[in-house]
mmCIF file of C-alpha atoms in Angstrom:
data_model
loop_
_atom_site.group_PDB
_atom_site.id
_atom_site.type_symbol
_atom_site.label_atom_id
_atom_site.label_comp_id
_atom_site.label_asym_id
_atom_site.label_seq_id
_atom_site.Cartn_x
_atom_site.Cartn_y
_atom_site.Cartn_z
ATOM 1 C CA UNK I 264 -48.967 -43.348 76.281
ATOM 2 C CA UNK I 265 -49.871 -39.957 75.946
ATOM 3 C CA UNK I 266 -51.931 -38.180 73.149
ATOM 4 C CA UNK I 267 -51.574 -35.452 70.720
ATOM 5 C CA UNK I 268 -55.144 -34.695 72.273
ATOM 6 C CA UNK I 269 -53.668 -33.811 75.407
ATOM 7 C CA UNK I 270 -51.098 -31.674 73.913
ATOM 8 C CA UNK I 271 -53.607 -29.269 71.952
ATOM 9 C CA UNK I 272 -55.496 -29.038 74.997
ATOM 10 C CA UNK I 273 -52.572 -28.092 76.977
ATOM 11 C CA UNK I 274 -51.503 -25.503 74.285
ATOM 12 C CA UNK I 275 -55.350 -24.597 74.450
ATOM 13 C CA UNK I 276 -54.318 -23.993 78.801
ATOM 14 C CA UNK I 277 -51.533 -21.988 77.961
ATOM 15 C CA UNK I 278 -52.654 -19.606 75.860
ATOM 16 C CA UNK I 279 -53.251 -16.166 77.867
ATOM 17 C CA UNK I 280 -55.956 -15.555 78.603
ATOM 18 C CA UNK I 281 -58.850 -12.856 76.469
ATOM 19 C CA UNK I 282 -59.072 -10.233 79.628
ATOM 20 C CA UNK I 283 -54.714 -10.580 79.634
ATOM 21 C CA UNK I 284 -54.995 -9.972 76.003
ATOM 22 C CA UNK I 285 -57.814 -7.515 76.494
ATOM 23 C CA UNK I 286 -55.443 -5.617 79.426
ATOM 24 C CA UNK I 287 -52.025 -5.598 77.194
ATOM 25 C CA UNK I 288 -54.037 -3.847 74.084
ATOM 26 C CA UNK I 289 -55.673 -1.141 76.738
ATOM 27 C CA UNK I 290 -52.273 -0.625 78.105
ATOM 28 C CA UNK I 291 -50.091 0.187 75.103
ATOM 29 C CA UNK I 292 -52.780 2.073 72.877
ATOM 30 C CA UNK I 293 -52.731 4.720 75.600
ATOM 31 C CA UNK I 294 -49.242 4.929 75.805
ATOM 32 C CA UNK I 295 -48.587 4.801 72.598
ATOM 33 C CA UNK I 296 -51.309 7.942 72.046
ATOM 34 C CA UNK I 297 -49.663 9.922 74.772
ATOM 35 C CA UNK I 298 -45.888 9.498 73.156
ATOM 36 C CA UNK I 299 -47.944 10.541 70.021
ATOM 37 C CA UNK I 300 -49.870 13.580 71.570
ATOM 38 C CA UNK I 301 -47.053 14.794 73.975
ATOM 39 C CA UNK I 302 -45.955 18.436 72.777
ATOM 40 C CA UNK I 303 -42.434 18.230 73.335
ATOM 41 C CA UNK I 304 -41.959 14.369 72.550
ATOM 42 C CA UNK I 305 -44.793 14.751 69.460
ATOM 43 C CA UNK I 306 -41.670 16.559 67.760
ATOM 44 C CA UNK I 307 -39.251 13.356 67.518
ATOM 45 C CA UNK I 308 -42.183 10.910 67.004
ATOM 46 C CA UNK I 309 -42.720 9.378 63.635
ATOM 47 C CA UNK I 310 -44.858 6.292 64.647
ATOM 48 C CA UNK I 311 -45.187 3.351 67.060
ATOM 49 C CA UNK I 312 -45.595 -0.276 66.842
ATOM 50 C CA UNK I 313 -45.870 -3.573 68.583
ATOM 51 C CA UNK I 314 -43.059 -6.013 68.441
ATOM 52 C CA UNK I 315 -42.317 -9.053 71.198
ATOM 53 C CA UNK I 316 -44.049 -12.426 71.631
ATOM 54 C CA UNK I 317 -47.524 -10.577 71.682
ATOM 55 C CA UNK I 318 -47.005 -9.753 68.439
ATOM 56 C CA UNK I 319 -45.199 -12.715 66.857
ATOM 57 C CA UNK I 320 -48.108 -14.909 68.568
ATOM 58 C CA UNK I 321 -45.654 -17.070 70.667
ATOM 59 C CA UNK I 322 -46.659 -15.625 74.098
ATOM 60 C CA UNK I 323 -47.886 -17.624 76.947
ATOM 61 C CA UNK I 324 -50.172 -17.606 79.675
ATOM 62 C CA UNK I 325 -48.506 -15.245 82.567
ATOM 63 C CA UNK I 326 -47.000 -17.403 85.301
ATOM 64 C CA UNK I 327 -49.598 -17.369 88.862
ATOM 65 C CA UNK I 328 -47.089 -16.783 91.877
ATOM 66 C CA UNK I 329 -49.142 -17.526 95.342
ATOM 67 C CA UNK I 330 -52.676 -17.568 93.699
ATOM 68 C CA UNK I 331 -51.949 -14.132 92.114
ATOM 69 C CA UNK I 332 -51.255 -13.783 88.362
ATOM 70 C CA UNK I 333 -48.336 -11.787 87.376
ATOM 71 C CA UNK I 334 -48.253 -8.998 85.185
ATOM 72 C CA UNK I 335 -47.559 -9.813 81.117
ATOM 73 C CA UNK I 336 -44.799 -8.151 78.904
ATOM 74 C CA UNK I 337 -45.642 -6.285 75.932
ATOM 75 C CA UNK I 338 -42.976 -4.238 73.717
ATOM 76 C CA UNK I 339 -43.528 -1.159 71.845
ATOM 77 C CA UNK I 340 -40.913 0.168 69.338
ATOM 78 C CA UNK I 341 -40.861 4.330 69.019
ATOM 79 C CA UNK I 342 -40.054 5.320 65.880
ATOM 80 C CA UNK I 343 -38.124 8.999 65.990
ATOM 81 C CA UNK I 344 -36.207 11.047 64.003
ATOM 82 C CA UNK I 345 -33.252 11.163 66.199
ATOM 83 C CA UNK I 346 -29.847 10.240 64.262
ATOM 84 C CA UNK I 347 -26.531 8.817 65.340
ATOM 85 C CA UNK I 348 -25.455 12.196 66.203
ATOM 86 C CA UNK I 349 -27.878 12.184 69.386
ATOM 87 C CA UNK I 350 -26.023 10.463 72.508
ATOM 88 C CA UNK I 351 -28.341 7.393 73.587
ATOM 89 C CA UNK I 352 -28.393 8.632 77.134
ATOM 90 C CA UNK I 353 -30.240 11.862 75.862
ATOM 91 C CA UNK I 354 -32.389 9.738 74.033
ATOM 92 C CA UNK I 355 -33.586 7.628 76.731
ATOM 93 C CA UNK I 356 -34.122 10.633 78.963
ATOM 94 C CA UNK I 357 -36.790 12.361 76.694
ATOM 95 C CA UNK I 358 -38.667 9.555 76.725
ATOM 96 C CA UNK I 359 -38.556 9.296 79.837
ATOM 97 C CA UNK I 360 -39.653 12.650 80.521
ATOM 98 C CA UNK I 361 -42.780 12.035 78.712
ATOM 99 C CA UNK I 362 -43.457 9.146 79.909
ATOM 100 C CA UNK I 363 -43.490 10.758 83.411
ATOM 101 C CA UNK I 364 -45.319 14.077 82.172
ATOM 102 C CA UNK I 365 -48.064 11.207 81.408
ATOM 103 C CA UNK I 366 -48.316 10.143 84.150
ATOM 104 C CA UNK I 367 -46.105 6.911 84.516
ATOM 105 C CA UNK I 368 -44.603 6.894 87.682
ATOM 106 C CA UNK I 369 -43.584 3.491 87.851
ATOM 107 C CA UNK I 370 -40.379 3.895 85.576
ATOM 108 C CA UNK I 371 -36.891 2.215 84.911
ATOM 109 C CA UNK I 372 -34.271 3.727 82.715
ATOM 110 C CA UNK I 373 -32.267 0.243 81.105
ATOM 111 C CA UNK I 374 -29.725 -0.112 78.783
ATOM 112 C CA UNK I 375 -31.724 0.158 75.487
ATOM 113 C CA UNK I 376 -35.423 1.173 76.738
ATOM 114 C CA UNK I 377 -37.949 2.450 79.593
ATOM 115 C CA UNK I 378 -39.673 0.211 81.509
ATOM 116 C CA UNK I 379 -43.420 0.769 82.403
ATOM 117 C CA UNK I 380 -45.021 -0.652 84.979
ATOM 118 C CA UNK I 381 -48.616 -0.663 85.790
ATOM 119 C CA UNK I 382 -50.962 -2.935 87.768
ATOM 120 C CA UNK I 383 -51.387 -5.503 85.403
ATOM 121 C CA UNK I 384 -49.069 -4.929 82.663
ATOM 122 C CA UNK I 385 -45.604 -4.256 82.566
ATOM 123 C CA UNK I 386 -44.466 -2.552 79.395
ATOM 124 C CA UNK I 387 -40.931 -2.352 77.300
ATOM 125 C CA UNK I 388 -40.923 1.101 75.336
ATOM 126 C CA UNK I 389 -37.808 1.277 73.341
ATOM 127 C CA UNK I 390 -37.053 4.183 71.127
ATOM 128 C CA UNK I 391 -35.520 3.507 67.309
ATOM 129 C CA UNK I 392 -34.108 5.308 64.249
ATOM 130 C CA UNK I 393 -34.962 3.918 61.026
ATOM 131 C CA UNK I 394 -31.901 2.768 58.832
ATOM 132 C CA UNK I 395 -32.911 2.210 55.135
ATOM 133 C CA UNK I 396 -35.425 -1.040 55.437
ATOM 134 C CA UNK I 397 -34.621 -1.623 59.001
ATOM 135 C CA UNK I 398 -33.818 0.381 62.766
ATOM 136 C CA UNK I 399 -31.168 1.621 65.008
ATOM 137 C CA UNK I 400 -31.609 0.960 68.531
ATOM 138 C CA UNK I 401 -29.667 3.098 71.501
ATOM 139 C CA UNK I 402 -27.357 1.351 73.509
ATOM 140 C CA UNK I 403 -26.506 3.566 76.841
ATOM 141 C CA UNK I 404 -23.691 1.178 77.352
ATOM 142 C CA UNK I 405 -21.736 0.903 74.605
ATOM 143 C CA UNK I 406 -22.394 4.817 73.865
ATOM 144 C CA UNK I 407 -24.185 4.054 70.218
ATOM 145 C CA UNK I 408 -26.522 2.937 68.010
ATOM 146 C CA UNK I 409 -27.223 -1.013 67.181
ATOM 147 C CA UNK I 410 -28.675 -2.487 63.867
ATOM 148 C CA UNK I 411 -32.340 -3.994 65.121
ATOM 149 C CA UNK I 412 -35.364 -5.230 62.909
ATOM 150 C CA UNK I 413 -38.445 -5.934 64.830
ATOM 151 C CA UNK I 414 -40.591 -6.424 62.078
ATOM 152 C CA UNK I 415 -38.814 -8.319 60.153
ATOM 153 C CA UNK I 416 -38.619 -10.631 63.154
ATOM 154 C CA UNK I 417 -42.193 -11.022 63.278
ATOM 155 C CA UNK I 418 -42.518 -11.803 59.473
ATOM 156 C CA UNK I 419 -39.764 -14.220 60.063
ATOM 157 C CA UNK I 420 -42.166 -16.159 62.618
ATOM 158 C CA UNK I 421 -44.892 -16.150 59.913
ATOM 159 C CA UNK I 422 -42.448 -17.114 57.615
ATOM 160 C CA UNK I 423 -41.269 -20.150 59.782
ATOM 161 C CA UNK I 424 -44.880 -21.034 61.117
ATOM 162 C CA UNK I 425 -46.031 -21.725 57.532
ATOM 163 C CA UNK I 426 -43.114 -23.996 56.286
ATOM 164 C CA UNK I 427 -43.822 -25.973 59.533
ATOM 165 C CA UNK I 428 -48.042 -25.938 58.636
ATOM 166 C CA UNK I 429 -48.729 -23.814 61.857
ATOM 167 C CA UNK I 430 -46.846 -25.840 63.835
ATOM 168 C CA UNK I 431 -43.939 -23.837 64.871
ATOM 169 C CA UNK I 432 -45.538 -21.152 67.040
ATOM 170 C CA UNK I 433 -47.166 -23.744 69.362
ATOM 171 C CA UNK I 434 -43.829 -25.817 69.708
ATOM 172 C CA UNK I 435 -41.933 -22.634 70.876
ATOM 173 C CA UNK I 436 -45.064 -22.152 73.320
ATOM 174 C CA UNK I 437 -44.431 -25.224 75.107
ATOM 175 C CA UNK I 438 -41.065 -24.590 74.909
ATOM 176 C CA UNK I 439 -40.977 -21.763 76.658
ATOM 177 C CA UNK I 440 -43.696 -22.948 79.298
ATOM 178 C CA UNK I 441 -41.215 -25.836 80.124
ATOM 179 C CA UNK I 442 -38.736 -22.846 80.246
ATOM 180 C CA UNK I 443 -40.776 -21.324 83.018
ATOM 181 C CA UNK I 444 -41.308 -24.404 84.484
ATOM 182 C CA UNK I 445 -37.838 -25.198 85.419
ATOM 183 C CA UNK I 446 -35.209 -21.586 84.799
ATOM 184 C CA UNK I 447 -37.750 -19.314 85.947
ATOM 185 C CA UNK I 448 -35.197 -17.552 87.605
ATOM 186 C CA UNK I 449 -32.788 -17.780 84.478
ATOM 187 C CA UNK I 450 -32.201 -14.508 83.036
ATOM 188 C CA UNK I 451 -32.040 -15.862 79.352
ATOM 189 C CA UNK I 452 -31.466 -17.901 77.223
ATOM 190 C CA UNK I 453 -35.420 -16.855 76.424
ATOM 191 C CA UNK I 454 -38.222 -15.617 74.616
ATOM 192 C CA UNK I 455 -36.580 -14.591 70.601
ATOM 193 C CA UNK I 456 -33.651 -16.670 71.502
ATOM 194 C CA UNK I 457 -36.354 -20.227 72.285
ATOM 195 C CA UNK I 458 -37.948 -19.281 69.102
ATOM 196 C CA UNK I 459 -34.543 -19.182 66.919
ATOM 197 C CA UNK I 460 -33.347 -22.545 69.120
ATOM 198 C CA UNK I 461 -36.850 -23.939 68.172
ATOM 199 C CA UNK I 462 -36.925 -22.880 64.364
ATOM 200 C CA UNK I 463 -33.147 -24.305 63.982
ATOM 201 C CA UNK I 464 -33.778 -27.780 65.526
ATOM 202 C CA UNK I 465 -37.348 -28.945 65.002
ATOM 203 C CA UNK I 466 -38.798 -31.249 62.291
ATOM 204 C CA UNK I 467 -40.752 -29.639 59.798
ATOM 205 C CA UNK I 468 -42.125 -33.159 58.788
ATOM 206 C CA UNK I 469 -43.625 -34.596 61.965
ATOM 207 C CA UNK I 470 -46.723 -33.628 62.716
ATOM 208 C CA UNK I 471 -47.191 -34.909 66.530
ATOM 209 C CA UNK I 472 -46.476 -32.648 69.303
ATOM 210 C CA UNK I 473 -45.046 -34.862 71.508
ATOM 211 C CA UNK I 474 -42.716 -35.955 69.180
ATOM 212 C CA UNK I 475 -41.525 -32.494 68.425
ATOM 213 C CA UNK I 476 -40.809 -31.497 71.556
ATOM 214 C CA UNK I 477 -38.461 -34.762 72.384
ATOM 215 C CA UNK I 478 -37.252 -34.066 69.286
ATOM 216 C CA UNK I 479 -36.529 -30.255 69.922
ATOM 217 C CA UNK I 480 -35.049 -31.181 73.464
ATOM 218 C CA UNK I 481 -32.675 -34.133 71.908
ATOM 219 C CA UNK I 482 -31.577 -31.746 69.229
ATOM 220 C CA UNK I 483 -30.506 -29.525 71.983
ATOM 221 C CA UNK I 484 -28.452 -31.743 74.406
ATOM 222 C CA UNK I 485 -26.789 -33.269 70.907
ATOM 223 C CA UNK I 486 -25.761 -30.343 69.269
ATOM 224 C CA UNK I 487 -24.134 -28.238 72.414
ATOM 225 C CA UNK I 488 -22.847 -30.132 74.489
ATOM 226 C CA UNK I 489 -19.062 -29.636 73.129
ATOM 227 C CA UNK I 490 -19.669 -25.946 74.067
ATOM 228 C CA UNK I 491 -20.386 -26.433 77.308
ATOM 229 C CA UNK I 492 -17.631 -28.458 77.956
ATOM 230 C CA UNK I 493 -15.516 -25.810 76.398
ATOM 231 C CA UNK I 494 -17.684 -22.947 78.466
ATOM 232 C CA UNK I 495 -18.448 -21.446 75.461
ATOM 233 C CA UNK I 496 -21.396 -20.198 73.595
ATOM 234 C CA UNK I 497 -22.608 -21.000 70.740
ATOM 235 C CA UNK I 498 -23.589 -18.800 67.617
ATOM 236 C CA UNK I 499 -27.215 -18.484 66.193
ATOM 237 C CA UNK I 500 -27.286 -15.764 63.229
ATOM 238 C CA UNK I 501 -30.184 -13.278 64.081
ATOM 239 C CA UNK I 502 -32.592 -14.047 61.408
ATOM 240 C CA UNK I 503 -33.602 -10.433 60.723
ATOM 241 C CA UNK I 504 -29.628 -8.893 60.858
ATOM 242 C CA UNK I 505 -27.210 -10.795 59.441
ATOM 243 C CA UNK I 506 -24.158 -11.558 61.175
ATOM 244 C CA UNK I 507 -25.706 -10.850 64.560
ATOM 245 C CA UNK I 508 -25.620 -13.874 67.456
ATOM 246 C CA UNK I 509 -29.143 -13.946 69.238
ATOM 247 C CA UNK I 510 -26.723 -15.723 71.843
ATOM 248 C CA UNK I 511 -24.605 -12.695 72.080
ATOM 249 C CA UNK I 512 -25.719 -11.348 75.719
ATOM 250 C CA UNK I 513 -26.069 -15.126 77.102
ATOM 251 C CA UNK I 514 -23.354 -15.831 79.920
ATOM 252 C CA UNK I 515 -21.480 -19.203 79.053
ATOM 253 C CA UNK I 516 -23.056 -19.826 82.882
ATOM 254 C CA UNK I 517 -26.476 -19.181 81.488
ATOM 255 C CA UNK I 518 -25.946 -21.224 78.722
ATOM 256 C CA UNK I 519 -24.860 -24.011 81.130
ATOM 257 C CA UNK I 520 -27.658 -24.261 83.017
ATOM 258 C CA UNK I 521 -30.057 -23.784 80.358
ATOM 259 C CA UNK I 522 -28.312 -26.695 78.208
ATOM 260 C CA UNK I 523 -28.257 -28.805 81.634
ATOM 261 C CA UNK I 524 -31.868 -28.845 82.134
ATOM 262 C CA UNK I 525 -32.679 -29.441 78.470
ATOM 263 C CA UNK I 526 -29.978 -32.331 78.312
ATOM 264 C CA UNK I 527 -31.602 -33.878 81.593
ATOM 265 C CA UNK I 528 -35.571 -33.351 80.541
ATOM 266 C CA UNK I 529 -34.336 -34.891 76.761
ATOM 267 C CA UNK I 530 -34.454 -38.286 78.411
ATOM 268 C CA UNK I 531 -37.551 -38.140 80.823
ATOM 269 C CA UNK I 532 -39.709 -36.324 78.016
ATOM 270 C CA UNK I 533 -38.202 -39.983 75.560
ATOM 271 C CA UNK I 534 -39.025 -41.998 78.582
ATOM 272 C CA UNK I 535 -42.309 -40.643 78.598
ATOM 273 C CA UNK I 536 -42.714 -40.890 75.080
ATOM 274 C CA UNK I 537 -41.671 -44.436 75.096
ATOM 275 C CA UNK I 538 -44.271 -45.207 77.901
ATOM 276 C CA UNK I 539 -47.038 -47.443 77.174
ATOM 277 C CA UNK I 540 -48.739 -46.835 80.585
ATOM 278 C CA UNK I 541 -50.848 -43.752 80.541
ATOM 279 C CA UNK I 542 -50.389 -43.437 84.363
ATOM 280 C CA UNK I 543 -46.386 -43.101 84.571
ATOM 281 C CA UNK I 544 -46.513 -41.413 81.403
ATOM 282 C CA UNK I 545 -48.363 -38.162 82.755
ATOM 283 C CA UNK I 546 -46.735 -38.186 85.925
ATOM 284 C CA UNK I 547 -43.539 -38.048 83.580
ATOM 285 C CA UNK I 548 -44.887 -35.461 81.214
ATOM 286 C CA UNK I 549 -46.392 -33.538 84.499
ATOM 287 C CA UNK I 550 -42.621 -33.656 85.900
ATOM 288 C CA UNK I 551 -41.643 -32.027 82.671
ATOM 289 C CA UNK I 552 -44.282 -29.581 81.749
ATOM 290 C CA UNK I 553 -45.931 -29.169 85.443
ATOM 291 C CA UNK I 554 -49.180 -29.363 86.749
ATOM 292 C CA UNK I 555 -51.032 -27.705 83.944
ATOM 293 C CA UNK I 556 -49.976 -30.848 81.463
ATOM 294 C CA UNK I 557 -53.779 -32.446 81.288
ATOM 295 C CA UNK I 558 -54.277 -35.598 83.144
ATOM 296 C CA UNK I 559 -56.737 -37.040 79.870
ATOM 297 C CA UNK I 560 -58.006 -35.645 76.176
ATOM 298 C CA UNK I 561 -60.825 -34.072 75.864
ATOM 299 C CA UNK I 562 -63.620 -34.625 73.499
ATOM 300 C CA UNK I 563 -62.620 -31.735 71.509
ATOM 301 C CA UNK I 564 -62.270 -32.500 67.962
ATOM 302 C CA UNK I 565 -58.241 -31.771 67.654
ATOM 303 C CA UNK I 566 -58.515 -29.681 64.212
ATOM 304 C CA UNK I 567 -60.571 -27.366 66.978
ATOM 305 C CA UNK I 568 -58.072 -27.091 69.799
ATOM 306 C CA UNK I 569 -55.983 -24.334 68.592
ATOM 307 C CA UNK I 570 -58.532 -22.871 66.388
ATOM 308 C CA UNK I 571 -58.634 -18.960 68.118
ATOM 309 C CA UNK I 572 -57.392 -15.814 66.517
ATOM 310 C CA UNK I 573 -53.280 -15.223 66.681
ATOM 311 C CA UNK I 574 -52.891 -13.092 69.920
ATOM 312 C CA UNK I 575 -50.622 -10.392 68.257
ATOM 313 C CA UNK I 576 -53.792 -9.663 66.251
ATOM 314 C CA UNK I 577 -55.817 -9.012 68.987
ATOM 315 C CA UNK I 578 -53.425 -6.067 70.415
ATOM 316 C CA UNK I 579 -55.364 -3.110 68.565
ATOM 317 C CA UNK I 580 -56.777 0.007 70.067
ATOM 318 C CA UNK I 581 -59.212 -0.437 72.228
ATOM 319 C CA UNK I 582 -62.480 1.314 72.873
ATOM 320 C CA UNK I 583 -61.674 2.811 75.815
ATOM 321 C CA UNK I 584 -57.799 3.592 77.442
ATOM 322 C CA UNK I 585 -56.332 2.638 80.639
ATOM 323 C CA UNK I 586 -54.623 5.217 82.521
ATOM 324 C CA UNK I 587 -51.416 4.805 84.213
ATOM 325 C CA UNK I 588 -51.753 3.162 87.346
ATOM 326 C CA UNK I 589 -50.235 5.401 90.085
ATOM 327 C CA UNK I 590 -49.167 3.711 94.037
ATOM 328 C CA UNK I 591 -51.895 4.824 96.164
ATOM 329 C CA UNK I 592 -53.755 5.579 93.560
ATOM 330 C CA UNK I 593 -54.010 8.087 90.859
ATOM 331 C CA UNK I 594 -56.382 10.641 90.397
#
């Protein structure tokens, strides 16, 4: 059998770690003061602002590839005063300009936002209009502008986290680690997407971890399955813009293999539940969740396990900036 001990300490593993933290909040305060301070840019740019699992608090230790840790993701949402009229393309490209006269040389122009990458943090800078209470993001794609609401996404995971008594935010986290675990490689369904799947199928009742995760996985492989068959996708309103799928961009192929793992994992993770040895169970639950899935409890007091600021909170401005990293160095 295995204990909801070992499942607060494995949350407690998970976590990323304070000098990742510490490295995200360095990152994007100096970007976000150089969009601020740049004289051409500084003319379209009402404000910045953190959005992404960072923020919401549902972000997870990054993964280690070959002994070296990989860089985290943080998103920052640039408020302008563009409008509709402006052509998305355009957009994009000014930002990118001043990105570059910053000093970013590690850039990538994608369909909705720049990508910055430094040594250890790789950063999602997407540029907005606001829209009465919520935002307009550019699509280079489709040629236009897309109803978004990143905070109201974040409020929403508060929102959730409380009806569930602070247990929703560390269900998505081992969701998402057993994500990594197994559809590393998967383009998506992830990160918003696990939280909305999470929020729409776990109990709000149970209080064991263990039991919420079988629970979440079951819920899963029962309700979907007719899709797949029918190589379709299924529809999960965005919680912040009504009428929106979060499922929208995920491939019925995607969804497939996603939907394939959970179905399969359902029914080792209720084997393992349903184990009475503590030996077969962890080699079940360490066949699930990997190696990091603690072979015993510790002597931790569990109302102490998880007790650590939210991570979103601790992405402020730091005391000191980091400056774009540049190859071979940047002087």
């Amino acid at each position: 059998m295995t204990t909801q001990q070992q499942f607060l300490d494995f949350l407690s593993e998970i976590e990323p770690a304070a000098s990742t933290v510490s490295s995200c909040s360095s990152a994007h305060s100096t970007l976000r003061s150089a969009l601020r301070d740049d004289e051409t840019f500084g003319k379209v740019h009402v404000n910045t602002f953190l959005t992404g699992s960072y923020k919401r608090d549902t972000a997870i230790r990054p993964r280690t590839i070959d002994g070296v840790l990989q860089r985290p993701d943080v998103d920052i949402i640039v408020v302008t005063n563009h409008s509709e009229e402006d052509q998305p393309k355009d957009v994009l490209d000014l930002l990118h300009t001043a990105l570059d006269d910053a000093g970013y040389e590690d850039l990538k122009r994608n369909r909705r936002s720049i990508a910055v990458t430094l040594a250890n943090v790789d950063m999602d800078v997407v540029p907005v209009i606001e829209d009465g209470d919520a935002y307009l993001i550019p699509d280079v794609e489709l040629k236009g502008w897309l109803p978004t609401n990143p905070p109201a996404h974040t409020q929403w995971t508060v929102d959730v986290n409380a009806k569930a008594e602070g247990r929703f935010k560390p269900l998505v986290k081992i969701t998402k680690w057993w994500r990594r675990e197994h559809l590393a490689d998967l383009r998506r369904p992830k990160g918003f997407i696990l939280e909305c799947l999470v929020e729409k199928h776990m109990s709000y009742n149970e209080k064991n971890y263990e039991t919420l995760f079988v629970g979440v996985l079951e819920a899963i492989r029962d309700a979907y399955g007719s899709y797949v068959e029918s190589g379709q996708v299924p529809f999960i309103e965005d919680p912040a813009v009504p009428g929106s799928n979060v499922l929208s961009n995920v491939t019925a192929a995607e969804f497939k293999k996603f939907y394939n793992k959970a179905k399969e994992h359902a029914s080792l993770a209720r084997k393992a539940k349903n184990e009475s040895d503590s030996t077969a169970a962890l080699k079940l639950w360490r066949q699930i969740l990997g190696p990091w899935f603690p072979a015993a409890a510790s002597q931790k007091a569990a109302a102490n396990s998880l007790l650590r600021p939210a991570v979103g909170a601790g992405l402020t401005f730091p005391a000191s900036p980091v400056l774009p990293n540049k190859p071979g160095g940047f002087a």
